[in-house]
Coordinates of C-alpha atoms in Angstrom, one line a residue:
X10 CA 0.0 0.0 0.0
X11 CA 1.0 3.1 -1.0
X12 CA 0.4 5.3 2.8
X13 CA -1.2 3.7 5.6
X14 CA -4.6 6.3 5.8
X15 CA -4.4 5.2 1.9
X16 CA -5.6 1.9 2.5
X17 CA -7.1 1.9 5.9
X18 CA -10.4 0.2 4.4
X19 CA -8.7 -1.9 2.0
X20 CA -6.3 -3.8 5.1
X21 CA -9.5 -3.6 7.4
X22 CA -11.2 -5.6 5.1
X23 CA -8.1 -7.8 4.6
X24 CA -7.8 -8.8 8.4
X25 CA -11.5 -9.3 9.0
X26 CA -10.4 -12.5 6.9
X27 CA -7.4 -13.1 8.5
X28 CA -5.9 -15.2 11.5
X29 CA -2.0 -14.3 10.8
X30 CA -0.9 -12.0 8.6
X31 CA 2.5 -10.9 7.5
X32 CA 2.8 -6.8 6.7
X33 CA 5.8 -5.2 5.1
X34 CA 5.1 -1.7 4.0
X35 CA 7.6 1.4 3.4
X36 CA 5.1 3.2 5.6
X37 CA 5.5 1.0 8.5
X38 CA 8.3 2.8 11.0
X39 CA 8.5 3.9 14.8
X40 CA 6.2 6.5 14.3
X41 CA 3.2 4.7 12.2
X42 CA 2.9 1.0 14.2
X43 CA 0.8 3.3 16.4
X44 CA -1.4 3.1 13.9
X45 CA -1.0 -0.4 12.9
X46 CA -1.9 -1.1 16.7
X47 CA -5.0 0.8 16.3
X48 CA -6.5 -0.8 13.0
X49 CA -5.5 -4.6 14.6
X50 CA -6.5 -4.2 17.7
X51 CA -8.0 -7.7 17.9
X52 CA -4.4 -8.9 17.0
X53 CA -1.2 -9.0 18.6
X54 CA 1.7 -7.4 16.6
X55 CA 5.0 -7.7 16.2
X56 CA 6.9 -5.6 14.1
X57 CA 10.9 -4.5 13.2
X58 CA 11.6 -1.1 11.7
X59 CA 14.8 -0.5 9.0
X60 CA 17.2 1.5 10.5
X61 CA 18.5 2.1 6.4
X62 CA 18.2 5.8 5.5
X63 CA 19.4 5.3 2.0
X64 CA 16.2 5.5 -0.3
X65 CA 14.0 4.8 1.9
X66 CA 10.9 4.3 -0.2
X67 CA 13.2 1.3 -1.8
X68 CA 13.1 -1.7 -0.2
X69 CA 12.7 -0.4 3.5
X70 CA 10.4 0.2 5.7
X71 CA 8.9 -2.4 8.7
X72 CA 7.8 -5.8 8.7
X73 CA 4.8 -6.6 11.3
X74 CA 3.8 -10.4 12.1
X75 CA -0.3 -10.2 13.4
X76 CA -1.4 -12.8 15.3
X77 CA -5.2 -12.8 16.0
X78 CA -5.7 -12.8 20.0
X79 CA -9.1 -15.5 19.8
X80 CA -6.4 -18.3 18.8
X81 CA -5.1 -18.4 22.5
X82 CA -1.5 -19.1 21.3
X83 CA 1.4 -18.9 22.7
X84 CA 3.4 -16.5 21.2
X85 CA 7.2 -15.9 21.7
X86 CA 9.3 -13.6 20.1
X87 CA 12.2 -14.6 18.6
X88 CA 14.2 -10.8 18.6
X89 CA 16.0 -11.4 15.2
X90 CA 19.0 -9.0 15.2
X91 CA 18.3 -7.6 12.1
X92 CA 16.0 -5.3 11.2
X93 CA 14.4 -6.3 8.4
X94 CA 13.1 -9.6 9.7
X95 CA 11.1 -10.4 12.7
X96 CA 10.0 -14.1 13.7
X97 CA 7.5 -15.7 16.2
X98 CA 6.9 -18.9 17.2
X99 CA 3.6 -19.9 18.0
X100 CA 2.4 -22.8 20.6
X101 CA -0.5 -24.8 21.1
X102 CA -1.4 -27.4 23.7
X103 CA -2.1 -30.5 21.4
X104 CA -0.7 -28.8 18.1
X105 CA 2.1 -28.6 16.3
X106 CA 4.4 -25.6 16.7
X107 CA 4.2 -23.2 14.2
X108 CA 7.1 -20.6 13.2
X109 CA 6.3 -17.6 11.1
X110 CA 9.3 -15.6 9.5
X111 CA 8.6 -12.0 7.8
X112 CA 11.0 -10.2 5.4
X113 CA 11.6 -7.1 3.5
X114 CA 14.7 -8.1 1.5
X115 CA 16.2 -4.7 -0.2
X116 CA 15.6 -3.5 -3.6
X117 CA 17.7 -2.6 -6.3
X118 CA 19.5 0.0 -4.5
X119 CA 21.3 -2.7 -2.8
X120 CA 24.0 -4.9 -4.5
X121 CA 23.5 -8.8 -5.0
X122 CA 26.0 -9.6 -2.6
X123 CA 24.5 -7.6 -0.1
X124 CA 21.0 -8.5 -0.8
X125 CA 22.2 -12.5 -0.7
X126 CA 24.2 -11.4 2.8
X127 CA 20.3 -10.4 4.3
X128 CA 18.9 -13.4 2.3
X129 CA 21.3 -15.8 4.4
X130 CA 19.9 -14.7 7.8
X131 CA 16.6 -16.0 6.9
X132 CA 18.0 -19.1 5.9
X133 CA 20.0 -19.1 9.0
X134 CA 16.9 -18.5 11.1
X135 CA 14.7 -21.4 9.1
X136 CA 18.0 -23.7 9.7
X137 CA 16.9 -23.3 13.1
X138 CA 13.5 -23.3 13.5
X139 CA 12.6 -25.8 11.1
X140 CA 14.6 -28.6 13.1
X141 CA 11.3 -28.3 16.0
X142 CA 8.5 -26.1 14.7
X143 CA 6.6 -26.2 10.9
X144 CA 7.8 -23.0 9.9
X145 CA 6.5 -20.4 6.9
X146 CA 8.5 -17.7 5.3
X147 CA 6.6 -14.6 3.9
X148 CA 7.1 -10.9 2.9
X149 CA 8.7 -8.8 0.5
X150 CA 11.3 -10.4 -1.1
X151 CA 12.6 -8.0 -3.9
X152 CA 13.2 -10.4 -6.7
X153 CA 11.4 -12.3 -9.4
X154 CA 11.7 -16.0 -9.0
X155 CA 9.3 -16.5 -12.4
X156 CA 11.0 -14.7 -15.1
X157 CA 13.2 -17.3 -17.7
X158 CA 16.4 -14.9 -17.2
X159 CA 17.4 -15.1 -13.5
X160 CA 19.3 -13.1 -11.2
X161 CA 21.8 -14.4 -8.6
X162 CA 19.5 -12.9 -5.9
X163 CA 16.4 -14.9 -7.4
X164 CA 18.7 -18.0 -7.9
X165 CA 19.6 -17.8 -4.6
X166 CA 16.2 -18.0 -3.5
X167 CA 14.8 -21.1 -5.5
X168 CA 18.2 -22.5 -4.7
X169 CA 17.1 -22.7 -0.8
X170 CA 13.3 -23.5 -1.2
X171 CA 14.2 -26.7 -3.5
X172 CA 16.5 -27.9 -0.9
X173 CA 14.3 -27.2 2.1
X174 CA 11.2 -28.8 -0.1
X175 CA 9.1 -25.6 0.1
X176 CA 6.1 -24.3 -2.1
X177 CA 6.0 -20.7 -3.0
X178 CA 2.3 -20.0 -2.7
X179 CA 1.5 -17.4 -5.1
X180 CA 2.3 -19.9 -8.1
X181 CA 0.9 -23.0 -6.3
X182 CA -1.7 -24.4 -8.7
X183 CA -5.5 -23.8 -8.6
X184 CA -4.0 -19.9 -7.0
X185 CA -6.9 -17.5 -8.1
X186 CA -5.6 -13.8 -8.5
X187 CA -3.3 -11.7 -10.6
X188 CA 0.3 -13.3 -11.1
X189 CA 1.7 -10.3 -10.1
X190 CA 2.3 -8.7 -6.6
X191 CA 3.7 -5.1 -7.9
X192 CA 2.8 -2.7 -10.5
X193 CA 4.0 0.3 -11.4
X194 CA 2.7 3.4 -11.2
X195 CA 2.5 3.7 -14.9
X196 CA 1.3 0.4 -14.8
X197 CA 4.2 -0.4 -17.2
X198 CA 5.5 -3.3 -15.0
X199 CA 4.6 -6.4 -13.2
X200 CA 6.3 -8.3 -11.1
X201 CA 6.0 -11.4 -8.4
X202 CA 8.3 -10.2 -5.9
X203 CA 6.4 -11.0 -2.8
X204 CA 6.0 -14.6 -1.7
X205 CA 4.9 -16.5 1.0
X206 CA 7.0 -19.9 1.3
X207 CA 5.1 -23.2 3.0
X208 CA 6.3 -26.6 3.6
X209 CA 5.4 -29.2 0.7
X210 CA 3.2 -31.5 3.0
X211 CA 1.1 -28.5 3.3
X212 CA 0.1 -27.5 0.4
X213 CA -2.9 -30.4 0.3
X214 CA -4.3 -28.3 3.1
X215 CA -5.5 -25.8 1.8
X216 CA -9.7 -25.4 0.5
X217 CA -8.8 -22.4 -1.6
X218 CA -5.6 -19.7 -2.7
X219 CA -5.9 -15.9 -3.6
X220 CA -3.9 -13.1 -4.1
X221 CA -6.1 -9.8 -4.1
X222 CA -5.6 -6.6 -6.2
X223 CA -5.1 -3.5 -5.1
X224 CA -4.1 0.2 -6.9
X225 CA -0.3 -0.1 -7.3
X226 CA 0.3 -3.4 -5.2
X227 CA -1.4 -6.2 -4.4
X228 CA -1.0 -7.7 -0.9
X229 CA -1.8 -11.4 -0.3

């Protein structure tokens, strides 16, 4: 979204139909989770801010993890030390633990190496998780893992999900929706560069798949 106030309705609608739900917005800092507080009140959030100046409206901003309170679980923050991921691992009596893992990986205004430096922490952080919880990876990742030509930065990322067996939702099959998840202003491009990344033995779970559309980006 393009400004919180912008798409207050739009995300309201959005979490009435959510139980967890992964934000990463340029928007999102220190001085706008107030309002992220505010509009998810019947969530708990928790959120990391980029401490990046350079370009900001490029690849930085916050990442929030929601976590509707009615699900009783219990929640535990993992503190990543970086800040431009946050993690939480979530426990149920009689379930399965569950570990959620939000990113905004840096634009273009970032080399490859560094972007693949940032890329590694989340695989350091799945590394760990994975061993005792069923963990899910989603957010921004800055990098088109559909186009023929690919970059070391998308290569990188299909490298990791093929050898930790996981299914990139967005282009999991019988997914209604656009197969995009940024446009341009101009509306001159379109690209899947934000992806949410599930376990393999999950994907039979699921009764139905959508991405939703929205003005410039589309959230899912």
């Amino acid at each position: 979204m393009r400004g919180a106030m912008y798409g207050t309705s739009y995300f309201e609608n959005l979490l009435n139909d959510s139980d967890i739900c992964i934000v990463t917005e340029h928007w999102l800092n220190r001085t706008n989770i107030t309002f992220l507080y505010e509009l998810a009140n019947d969530f708990q959030v928790f959120s990391c801010f980029s401490s990046c100046s350079v370009n900001s409206n490029r690849g930085s901003g916050g990442v929030a993890i929601l976590v509707r309170k009615k699900l009783v679980f219990k929640t535990h923050n993992l503190f990543v030390d970086n800040d431009r991921f946050c993690a939480v691992k979530l426990s149920k009596h009689g379930y399965e633990s569950l570990c959620i893992i939000g990113t905004l990986l840096p634009s273009t205004n970032y080399s490859a190496e560094e972007y693949i430096q940032y890329f590694q922490t989340v695989c350091s952080i799945y590394d760990r998780m994975s061993v005792d919880c069923v963990t899910v990876i989603g957010g921004d990742f800055n990098t088109d893992i559909t186009v023929t030509s690919l970059s070391s930065k998308s290569k990188n990322v299909i490298d990791f999900i093929t050898k930790n067996n996981l299914s990139p939702v967005p282009l999991m099959s019988g997914r209604k929706g656009p197969d995009f998840t940024f446009r341009s202003k101009d509306m001159t491009r379109k690209t899947m560069i934000d992806y949410i990344f599930i376990p393999e033995f999950f994907c039979n779970g699921f009764r139905s798949l959508s991405c939703f559309d929205f003005r410039y980006e589309v959230a899912m």
